[in-house]
CSV table of C-alpha atoms and ligand atoms in Angstrom, one decimal:
chain,number,residue,atom,x,y,z
A,29,MET,CA,0.4,-15.7,21.5
A,30,HIS,CA,-0.6,-13.3,24.1
A,31,GLU,CA,-3.9,-15.2,24.6
A,32,MET,CA,-2.0,-17.4,27.1
A,33,SER,CA,-1.1,-14.4,29.2
A,34,ILE,CA,-4.8,-13.3,29.0
A,35,ALA,CA,-5.9,-16.8,30.1
A,36,LEU,CA,-3.6,-16.8,33.1
A,37,ASN,CA,-4.7,-13.3,34.1
A,38,ILE,CA,-8.4,-14.5,34.0
A,39,ILE,CA,-7.5,-17.5,36.2
A,40,ASP,CA,-5.7,-15.3,38.7
A,41,ILE,CA,-8.5,-12.8,39.0
A,42,ALA,CA,-11.2,-15.4,39.2
A,43,HIS,CA,-9.2,-17.2,41.8
A,44,GLU,CA,-8.8,-14.1,44.0
A,45,GLU,CA,-12.4,-13.1,43.7
A,46,ALA,CA,-13.5,-16.6,44.6
A,47,LEU,CA,-11.3,-16.6,47.7
A,48,ARG,CA,-12.5,-13.2,48.7
A,49,ALA,CA,-16.1,-14.4,48.5
A,50,ASN,CA,-15.3,-17.6,50.4
A,51,ALA,CA,-16.5,-19.6,47.5
A,52,LYS,CA,-16.3,-23.4,47.5
A,53,LYS,CA,-16.3,-23.5,43.7
A,54,ILE,CA,-16.9,-21.5,40.6
A,55,ASN,CA,-19.8,-22.7,38.6
A,56,GLU,CA,-19.6,-20.2,35.7
A,57,ILE,CA,-17.5,-17.3,34.5
A,58,GLU,CA,-18.6,-14.7,32.0
A,59,ILE,CA,-15.9,-13.0,30.0
A,60,GLU,CA,-16.4,-10.1,27.6
A,61,ILE,CA,-13.9,-9.7,24.7
A,62,GLY,CA,-14.1,-6.8,22.3
A,63,THR,CA,-14.1,-7.7,18.6
A,64,ILE,CA,-11.1,-5.4,18.0
A,65,SER,CA,-9.4,-6.0,21.3
A,66,GLY,CA,-6.6,-7.9,19.6
A,67,VAL,CA,-7.5,-11.1,21.4
A,68,GLU,CA,-8.8,-14.0,19.3
A,69,ILE,CA,-11.6,-15.7,21.1
A,70,SER,CA,-10.8,-19.1,19.6
A,71,ALA,CA,-7.1,-18.8,20.7
A,72,LEU,CA,-8.3,-17.7,24.1
A,73,GLU,CA,-10.6,-20.7,24.4
A,74,PHE,CA,-7.7,-22.9,23.4
A,75,SER,CA,-5.3,-21.3,26.0
A,76,LEU,CA,-8.0,-21.6,28.7
A,77,ASP,CA,-8.5,-25.2,28.0
A,78,ILE,CA,-4.9,-25.8,28.8
A,79,ALA,CA,-4.4,-23.3,31.6
A,80,VAL,CA,-7.4,-24.1,33.8
A,81,LYS,CA,-6.1,-27.6,34.7
A,82,ASN,CA,-5.9,-27.9,38.4
A,83,THR,CA,-7.3,-24.4,39.1
A,84,PHE,CA,-10.5,-23.1,40.4
A,85,LEU,CA,-11.8,-22.7,36.9
A,86,GLU,CA,-11.2,-26.3,35.8
A,87,ASN,CA,-14.8,-27.3,36.0
A,88,ALA,CA,-16.4,-24.0,35.5
A,89,GLN,CA,-18.7,-23.2,32.6
A,90,ARG,CA,-17.2,-20.5,30.4
A,91,LYS,CA,-19.2,-17.9,28.6
A,92,ILE,CA,-17.1,-15.8,26.3
A,93,ILE,CA,-19.2,-12.9,25.0
A,94,PRO,CA,-17.9,-10.9,22.1
A,95,VAL,CA,-18.5,-7.2,22.4
A,96,GLN,CA,-19.2,-5.8,18.9
A,97,ALA,CA,-17.0,-2.8,18.1
A,98,LYS,CA,-18.8,0.5,17.6
A,99,ALA,CA,-17.6,3.9,16.5
A,100,GLU,CA,-18.8,7.4,16.2
A,101,CYS,CA,-18.1,9.5,13.1
A,102,LEU,CA,-16.5,12.8,14.1
A,103,GLU,CA,-17.8,14.4,10.9
A,104,CYS,CA,-21.5,13.5,10.9
A,105,ASN,CA,-21.9,12.0,14.4
A,106,SER,CA,-23.4,8.8,13.2
A,107,ILE,CA,-22.8,5.7,15.2
A,108,PHE,CA,-22.0,2.5,13.4
A,109,SER,CA,-20.6,-1.1,13.9
A,110,LEU,CA,-17.3,-2.0,12.6
A,111,THR,CA,-15.3,-5.1,12.2
A,112,THR,CA,-11.8,-3.5,11.9
A,113,PHE,CA,-10.2,-0.4,13.3
A,114,TYR,CA,-10.3,1.4,10.0
A,115,GLU,CA,-13.7,1.4,8.4
A,116,PRO,CA,-15.1,4.6,6.9
A,117,CYS,CA,-18.3,6.0,8.2
A,118,PRO,CA,-21.1,4.3,6.2
A,119,ASN,CA,-23.0,7.6,6.1
A,120,CYS,CA,-20.4,10.2,5.0
A,121,GLN,CA,-17.3,8.0,4.2
A,122,SER,CA,-15.2,9.9,6.7
A,123,LEU,CA,-12.3,8.0,8.2
A,124,THR,CA,-12.1,10.3,11.2
A,125,ILE,CA,-13.9,8.1,13.7
A,126,ASN,CA,-13.8,7.6,17.4
A,127,ILE,CA,-14.0,4.0,18.7
A,128,LEU,CA,-16.7,3.7,21.4
A,129,GLN,CA,-16.5,0.1,22.3
A,130,GLY,CA,-14.9,-3.2,21.1
A,131,LYS,CA,-11.6,-3.1,23.0
A,132,GLU,CA,-13.0,-4.7,26.1
A,133,LEU,CA,-11.1,-7.4,27.9
A,134,ARG,CA,-13.2,-8.0,31.0
A,135,ILE,CA,-14.4,-10.5,33.4
A,136,LYS,CA,-18.1,-9.7,33.7
A,137,SER,CA,-19.1,-12.0,36.5
A,138,ILE,CA,-18.6,-15.3,38.3
A,139,ASN,CA,-21.2,-17.6,39.6
A,140,ILE,CA,-20.0,-19.4,42.7
A,141,ASP,CA,-21.1,-21.8,45.4
B,88,MET,CA,-2.6,-20.2,17.8
B,89,CYS,CA,1.1,-20.7,17.9
B,90,ASP,CA,2.1,-23.3,20.4
B,91,THR,CA,5.7,-22.3,20.9
B,92,CYS,CA,4.8,-19.0,22.5
B,93,GLY,CA,2.7,-19.6,25.6
B,94,CYS,CA,3.9,-16.3,27.0
B,95,GLY,CA,3.5,-16.2,30.7
B,96,GLN,CA,3.0,-19.9,31.1
B,97,PRO,CA,3.6,-21.0,34.6
B,98,ASN,CA,7.0,-22.7,33.9
B,99,ASP,CA,8.4,-20.1,31.6
B,100,GLU,CA,11.5,-18.4,32.8
B,101,VAL,CA,12.3,-14.7,32.4
B,102,THR,CA,15.8,-13.6,33.0
B,103,ILE,CA,16.9,-10.0,33.6
B,104,ARG,CA,20.6,-9.2,33.5
B,105,LYS,CA,23.3,-6.7,32.5
B,106,PRO,CA,26.0,-7.4,29.9
B,107,GLY,CA,28.9,-9.3,31.6
B,108,ASP,CA,26.5,-10.7,34.2
B,109,GLU,CA,25.9,-13.8,32.1
B,110,LYS,CA,26.8,-16.4,34.8
B,111,HIS,CA,25.4,-15.1,38.1
B,112,HIS,CA,22.6,-12.8,38.8
B,113,GLU,CA,19.7,-14.7,37.4
B,114,HIS,CA,16.3,-13.9,38.7
B,115,LYS,CA,14.0,-16.8,38.3
B,116,HIS,CA,10.5,-15.9,37.4
B,117,THR,CA,8.3,-17.4,40.1
B,118,HIS,CA,4.7,-17.7,39.4
B,119,GLU,CA,1.6,-16.8,41.3
B,120,HIS,CA,-0.3,-19.7,39.9
B,121,GLU,CA,1.8,-22.3,41.7
B,122,HIS,CA,-0.4,-22.7,44.7
B,123,GLU,CA,-3.5,-23.4,42.7
B,124,GLN,CA,-3.2,-27.2,43.0
B,125,ASP,CA,-4.4,-27.2,46.6
B,126,HIS,CA,-7.6,-25.3,46.3
B,127,GLU,CA,-9.9,-28.1,46.8
B,128,HIS,CA,-8.9,-29.1,50.3
B,129,GLU,CA,-8.6,-25.4,51.3
B,130,HIS,CA,-12.2,-24.9,50.8
B,131,GLU,CA,-13.6,-28.3,51.7
B,132,TYR,CA,-14.6,-27.3,55.2
B,133,GLN,CA,-17.5,-25.3,53.8
B,134,SER,CA,-20.3,-27.8,53.8
B,135,HIS,CA,-23.4,-26.1,52.5
B,136,SER,CA,-23.5,-24.1,49.4
B,137,HIS,CA,-24.9,-20.7,48.5
B,138,GLU,CA,-25.0,-20.3,44.8
B,139,ARG,CA,-24.6,-16.7,43.8
B,140,THR,CA,-23.4,-14.5,41.0
B,141,ILE,CA,-20.8,-11.8,41.6
B,142,GLU,CA,-20.7,-8.9,39.1
B,143,LEU,CA,-17.1,-8.1,38.6
B,144,GLN,CA,-16.6,-6.0,35.4
B,145,THR,CA,-12.9,-6.5,36.1
B,146,ASP,CA,-10.3,-5.5,33.4
B,147,ILE,CA,-8.4,-8.7,32.6
B,148,LEU,CA,-5.2,-6.7,32.3
B,149,GLN,CA,-5.7,-4.8,35.6
B,150,LYS,CA,-2.6,-6.2,37.2
B,151,ASN,CA,-0.4,-5.2,34.4
B,152,ASN,CA,-2.1,-1.8,34.2
B,153,LEU,CA,-1.6,-1.2,37.9
B,154,ILE,CA,2.1,-2.0,37.7
B,155,ALA,CA,2.4,0.1,34.6
B,156,GLU,CA,0.9,3.0,36.4
B,157,ARG,CA,3.3,2.5,39.3
B,158,ASN,CA,6.2,2.5,36.8
B,159,ARG,CA,4.8,5.6,35.3
B,160,GLY,CA,4.7,7.3,38.7
B,161,TYR,CA,8.3,6.4,39.3
B,162,PHE,CA,9.4,7.7,35.9
B,163,GLU,CA,7.5,11.0,36.4
B,164,ALA,CA,8.9,11.5,39.8
B,165,LYS,CA,12.4,11.1,38.5
B,166,ASN,CA,11.7,13.0,35.3
B,167,ILE,CA,12.6,10.1,33.1
B,168,PHE,CA,11.1,10.2,29.6
B,169,VAL,CA,10.3,6.6,28.6
B,170,LEU,CA,9.7,5.2,25.1
B,171,ASN,CA,8.3,1.8,24.3
B,172,MET,CA,9.7,0.9,20.9
B,173,VAL,CA,7.8,-1.8,19.0
B,174,SER,CA,8.1,-3.4,15.6
B,175,SER,CA,8.4,-6.6,13.6
B,176,PRO,CA,11.8,-8.3,14.0
B,177,GLY,CA,14.6,-6.6,12.1
B,178,SER,CA,13.0,-3.2,11.4
B,179,GLY,CA,16.1,-1.5,12.8
B,180,LYS,CA,15.2,-0.8,16.5
B,181,THR,CA,18.6,-1.5,17.9
B,182,SER,CA,20.4,0.3,15.1
B,183,LEU,CA,18.2,3.4,15.8
B,184,LEU,CA,19.1,3.3,19.4
B,185,GLU,CA,22.8,2.8,18.7
B,186,ARG,CA,22.9,5.8,16.4
B,187,THR,CA,20.8,8.0,18.7
B,188,ILE,CA,23.0,7.2,21.7
B,189,LYS,CA,26.2,7.9,19.6
B,190,GLU,CA,24.9,11.2,18.3
B,191,LEU,CA,23.0,12.5,21.3
B,192,GLY,CA,24.6,10.7,24.1
B,193,ASN,CA,26.8,13.7,25.1
B,194,LYS,CA,23.7,15.9,25.6
B,195,ILE,CA,21.1,13.4,26.9
B,196,ASN,CA,21.5,10.6,29.5
B,197,PHE,CA,20.1,7.4,27.9
B,198,PHE,CA,19.2,4.2,29.6
B,199,VAL,CA,18.1,1.2,27.7
B,200,ILE,CA,16.0,-1.9,28.4
B,201,GLU,CA,16.3,-4.6,25.7
B,202,GLY,CA,13.6,-7.2,25.3
B,203,ASP,CA,14.3,-10.4,23.3
B,204,GLN,CA,13.3,-14.0,23.7
B,205,GLN,CA,16.9,-15.1,23.7
B,206,THR,CA,20.5,-13.7,23.7
B,207,MET,CA,22.4,-10.7,25.1
B,208,ASN,CA,23.3,-9.5,21.6
B,209,ASP,CA,21.2,-6.3,21.6
B,210,ALA,CA,22.3,-5.4,25.1
B,211,ASN,CA,25.9,-5.9,24.1
B,212,ARG,CA,25.5,-3.6,21.1
B,213,ILE,CA,24.0,-0.9,23.3
B,214,LYS,CA,26.7,-1.3,25.9
B,215,ALA,CA,29.3,-0.9,23.2
B,216,VAL,CA,28.0,2.6,22.4
B,217,GLY,CA,28.2,3.5,26.0
B,218,ALA,CA,24.7,3.5,27.5
B,219,PRO,CA,23.7,1.6,30.6
B,220,VAL,CA,21.5,-1.3,29.6
B,221,VAL,CA,19.6,-4.3,31.0
B,222,GLN,CA,18.6,-7.3,28.9
B,223,ILE,CA,15.3,-9.0,29.5
B,224,ASN,CA,15.1,-12.5,28.0
B,225,THR,CA,11.5,-13.5,27.9
B,226,GLY,CA,12.1,-17.2,26.9
B,227,ASN,CA,8.9,-18.3,25.2
B,228,GLY,CA,7.1,-15.0,25.9
B,229,CYS,CA,6.6,-12.7,22.9
B,230,HIS,CA,6.2,-9.4,24.7
B,231,LEU,CA,7.5,-7.4,27.7
B,232,ASP,CA,5.0,-6.7,30.5
B,233,ALA,CA,5.0,-4.0,33.2
B,234,ASN,CA,6.3,-6.3,35.9
B,235,MET,CA,9.4,-7.2,33.9
B,236,ILE,CA,10.0,-3.5,33.4
B,237,SER,CA,9.5,-2.9,37.1
B,238,ARG,CA,12.2,-5.5,37.9
B,239,ALA,CA,14.6,-4.3,35.1
B,240,VAL,CA,14.3,-0.7,36.3
B,241,LYS,CA,15.6,-1.7,39.7
B,242,GLU,CA,18.7,-3.3,38.1
B,243,LEU,CA,19.2,-0.2,35.8
B,244,ASP,CA,18.9,2.4,38.5
B,245,ALA,CA,18.4,5.2,36.0
B,246,GLU,CA,19.4,8.8,36.8
B,247,ASN,CA,16.9,11.6,37.1
B,248,ASN,CA,16.3,13.8,34.0
B,249,SER,CA,17.1,11.0,31.6
B,250,VAL,CA,15.6,9.1,28.6
B,251,MET,CA,14.8,5.5,28.9
B,252,MET,CA,14.3,3.6,25.7
B,253,ILE,CA,12.7,0.2,25.9
B,254,GLU,CA,13.2,-2.1,22.9
B,255,ASN,CA,10.3,-4.5,23.0
B,256,VAL,CA,10.4,-8.0,21.6
B,257,GLY,CA,10.1,-8.0,17.8
B,258,ASN,CA,6.4,-8.7,17.3
B,259,LEU,CA,3.6,-6.5,16.1
B,260,ILE,CA,0.8,-8.3,17.9
B,261,CYS,CA,1.4,-9.2,21.5
B,262,PRO,CA,3.2,-6.1,22.8
B,263,SER,CA,0.3,-3.9,21.9
B,264,LEU,CA,-1.9,-5.0,24.8
B,265,PHE,CA,0.7,-4.5,27.5
B,266,ASP,CA,1.2,-1.0,28.9
B,267,LEU,CA,4.7,-0.8,30.4
B,268,GLY,CA,4.3,2.7,31.9
B,269,GLU,CA,5.9,4.5,29.0
B,270,ALA,CA,5.3,8.1,28.1
B,271,LYS,CA,5.1,7.4,24.3
B,272,ARG,CA,4.8,4.3,22.2
B,273,VAL,CA,6.8,4.3,19.0
B,274,VAL,CA,6.1,1.8,16.2
B,275,ILE,CA,8.9,1.3,13.7
B,276,ILE,CA,8.2,-0.1,10.2
B,277,SER,CA,10.9,-0.5,7.5
B,278,THR,CA,10.6,-0.2,3.8
B,279,THR,CA,11.5,-3.8,3.3
B,280,GLU,CA,8.1,-4.7,4.9
B,281,GLY,CA,4.7,-4.6,3.3
B,282,ASP,CA,3.2,-1.1,3.2
B,283,ASP,CA,-0.1,-2.6,4.4
B,284,LYS,CA,1.3,-3.5,7.8
B,285,PRO,CA,-0.8,-0.8,9.6
B,286,ILE,CA,-4.0,-2.5,8.6
B,287,LYS,CA,-2.7,-6.0,9.1
B,288,TYR,CA,-1.7,-5.2,12.6
B,289,PRO,CA,-4.0,-2.3,13.5
B,290,THR,CA,-3.9,-2.8,17.3
B,291,MET,CA,-0.3,-1.8,17.4
B,292,PHE,CA,-0.7,1.3,15.2
B,293,ALA,CA,-3.8,2.3,17.0
B,294,SER,CA,-2.0,2.3,20.4
B,295,SER,CA,1.2,4.2,19.2
B,296,HIS,CA,2.0,7.9,19.2
B,297,LEU,CA,4.7,8.0,16.6
B,298,CYS,CA,5.4,5.8,13.6
B,299,ILE,CA,9.0,5.8,12.3
B,300,ILE,CA,9.5,4.6,8.8
B,301,ASN,CA,13.0,3.3,8.6
B,302,LYS,CA,15.4,2.2,5.8
B,303,THR,CA,14.3,5.0,3.4
B,304,ASP,CA,17.7,4.5,1.7
B,305,LEU,CA,16.2,1.3,0.2
B,306,LEU,CA,13.2,3.0,-1.3
B,307,PRO,CA,14.6,2.9,-4.9
B,308,TYR,CA,14.9,-0.8,-4.7
B,309,VAL,CA,11.8,-1.9,-2.9
B,310,ASP,CA,8.1,-1.8,-3.7
B,311,PHE,CA,7.1,0.3,-0.7
B,312,ASP,CA,4.7,3.2,-1.0
B,313,ILE,CA,5.3,5.6,2.0
B,314,GLU,CA,2.2,7.6,1.3
B,315,LYS,CA,0.0,4.5,1.2
B,316,THR,CA,1.5,3.3,4.5
B,317,LYS,CA,0.7,6.7,6.1
B,318,GLN,CA,-2.8,6.6,4.7
B,319,TYR,CA,-3.4,3.1,6.1
B,320,ALA,CA,-1.9,4.1,9.5
B,321,LEU,CA,-4.0,7.2,9.7
B,322,GLN,CA,-7.2,5.2,9.0
B,323,VAL,CA,-6.3,3.2,12.1
B,324,ASN,CA,-5.2,6.1,14.3
B,325,HIS,CA,-5.7,9.6,13.1
B,326,HIS,CA,-3.5,11.1,15.8
B,327,LEU,CA,-0.4,9.2,14.7
B,328,GLU,CA,2.7,11.2,13.9
B,329,PHE,CA,5.3,10.1,11.3
B,330,ILE,CA,9.0,10.4,10.8
B,331,GLN,CA,10.8,8.8,7.9
B,332,LEU,CA,14.5,8.2,8.2
B,333,SER,CA,17.4,6.0,7.4
B,334,VAL,CA,19.5,4.9,10.3
B,335,LYS,CA,22.1,3.8,7.8
B,336,THR,CA,22.6,7.1,5.9
B,337,GLY,CA,21.4,9.4,8.7
B,338,GLU,CA,18.7,11.0,6.5
B,339,GLY,CA,15.8,12.2,8.6
B,340,MET,CA,17.6,11.5,11.9
B,341,LYS,CA,17.5,15.2,12.8
B,342,VAL,CA,13.7,15.2,12.7
B,343,TRP,CA,13.7,12.3,15.1
B,344,TYR,CA,16.1,14.1,17.5
B,345,ASP,CA,13.8,17.2,17.3
B,346,TRP,CA,10.8,15.0,18.1
B,347,LEU,CA,12.6,13.5,21.0
B,348,ARG,CA,13.7,16.8,22.5
B,349,ASN,CA,10.2,18.4,22.0
B,350,SER,CA,8.4,15.4,23.5
B,351,MET,CA,10.8,15.5,26.5
B,352,LYS,CA,9.9,19.1,27.1
B,353,ASN,CA,6.1,18.8,26.5
B,354,LYS,CA,5.4,15.5,28.2
C,18,GTP,N1,19.6,-0.5,4.5
C,18,GTP,C1,19.3,-0.2,5.8
C,18,GTP,N2,19.5,-1.2,6.7
C,18,GTP,C2,19.2,-0.9,8.0
C,18,GTP,C3,18.8,0.3,8.4
C,18,GTP,N3,18.6,0.3,9.7
C,18,GTP,C4,18.9,-1.0,10.1
C,18,GTP,N4,19.3,-1.7,9.1
C,18,GTP,C5,19.7,-3.1,9.1
C,18,GTP,O1,18.6,-3.9,9.4
C,18,GTP,C6,19.0,-5.1,10.1
C,18,GTP,C7,18.3,-5.3,11.4
C,18,GTP,O2,18.6,-4.2,12.3
C,18,GTP,P1,18.4,-4.2,13.9
C,18,GTP,O3,18.8,-2.9,14.4
C,18,GTP,O4,19.1,-5.4,14.5
C,18,GTP,O5,16.9,-4.5,14.0
C,18,GTP,P2,15.9,-4.8,15.2
C,18,GTP,O6,14.6,-4.2,15.0
C,18,GTP,O7,16.6,-4.3,16.5
C,18,GTP,O8,15.9,-6.4,15.2
C,18,GTP,P3,15.3,-7.4,16.3
C,18,GTP,O9,15.8,-6.9,17.7
C,18,GTP,O10,15.9,-8.7,16.0
C,18,GTP,O11,13.8,-7.4,16.2
C,18,GTP,C8,20.5,-4.9,10.4
C,18,GTP,O12,21.2,-5.7,9.4
C,18,GTP,C9,20.7,-3.4,10.2
C,18,GTP,O13,22.0,-3.1,9.7
C,18,GTP,C10,18.6,1.4,7.4
C,18,GTP,O14,18.2,2.5,7.7
C,18,GTP,N5,18.9,1.0,6.1
C,19,MG,MG1,17.0,-5.4,18.2
C,20,ZN,ZN1,3.0,-16.3,19.0
C,21,ZN,ZN1,2.5,-12.8,23.6
C,22,ZN,ZN1,-19.9,10.2,9.0
C,23,ZN,ZN1,1.5,-15.3,35.7
């Protein structure tokens, strides 16, 4: 699954940022994953468990924060949460919607020493 | 999660080669993570600690996206129109490319990048119809990424004012996240698949510009409802365009050729 690529990218970025900040170690990393990003959090956790061995992130606490997907209805302008890409507007049932958030794949922060 | 496909794992090996190049010319994929073993001593000289939090807000795919933008700049400068063709295995991607090259190859210069986990088969098929082609074998990886394209493009050395078709690894999940630098993403679905594919794999349909529904010659024999597929796909992406065709009989191919020529002009 692509979650392994995602895990390796996370490790690379955290590594670079930690070096840039002259960090001795990374205590914690906060990662934001959109609920419709296409990345499964459980699969990502699993990949990270394997991939962090012998890296800067090996002993870091991981916080993976899901970002709830939200959309705006282009017919009636209501804003609503959704669990899939293709939910009708709960207000007017329109399917013409614009996704506002939920596709995030982001490292929010690292806490370092 | 499937444990056979740790795409991008440090020891996986991506090969990029042309048909006939089977023996020599292998580019080993070297990995940036190799040095990570020696961190601890690197930083040990720092004795006292200053705990602090750095706000990053960094896109996890930023490296891929950066290389993809670089590819895109290269393609635009050379006026190369690039398509990223994605689908489940066996939907007819290579067949579509073969027929398109045969029928349009005297008017348009085509270049092809083939992505498969193993074998040169698809590249050999493309070479047989006369287009320059490079095969990327991803090994365990289940998608192409922008860096592989950047390397393959160097091998291919495409001419200005041409069309480059990239056949991604047959997989409707992983390739959706990886921008290659293409102008348009084309998702292909065939009538032998379930007509609910668009809502089962929404990320792919959401990120595509065109949906080709192939194997329409089989419609009398299969339980596939084209209208339902379109409806599902539009729920996921209301900008998606559709072309239904049969690579086998040629029905609908003209609509695809018109789309291709129009998109080249209006890109
Ligand atoms: N009946 C029918 N069969 C087709 C059509 N297009 C392709 N096929 C057949 O579908 C099978 C798969 O075609 P390919 O072109 O190899 O498919 P692909 O998507 O490139 O497959 P992978 O690269 O393995 O993912 C072959 O047996 C083709 O002959 C079509 O329009 N109608
Ligand atoms: Mg193929
Ligand atoms: Zn997989
Ligand atoms: Zn993958
Ligand atoms: Zn509404
Ligand atoms: Zn890597």
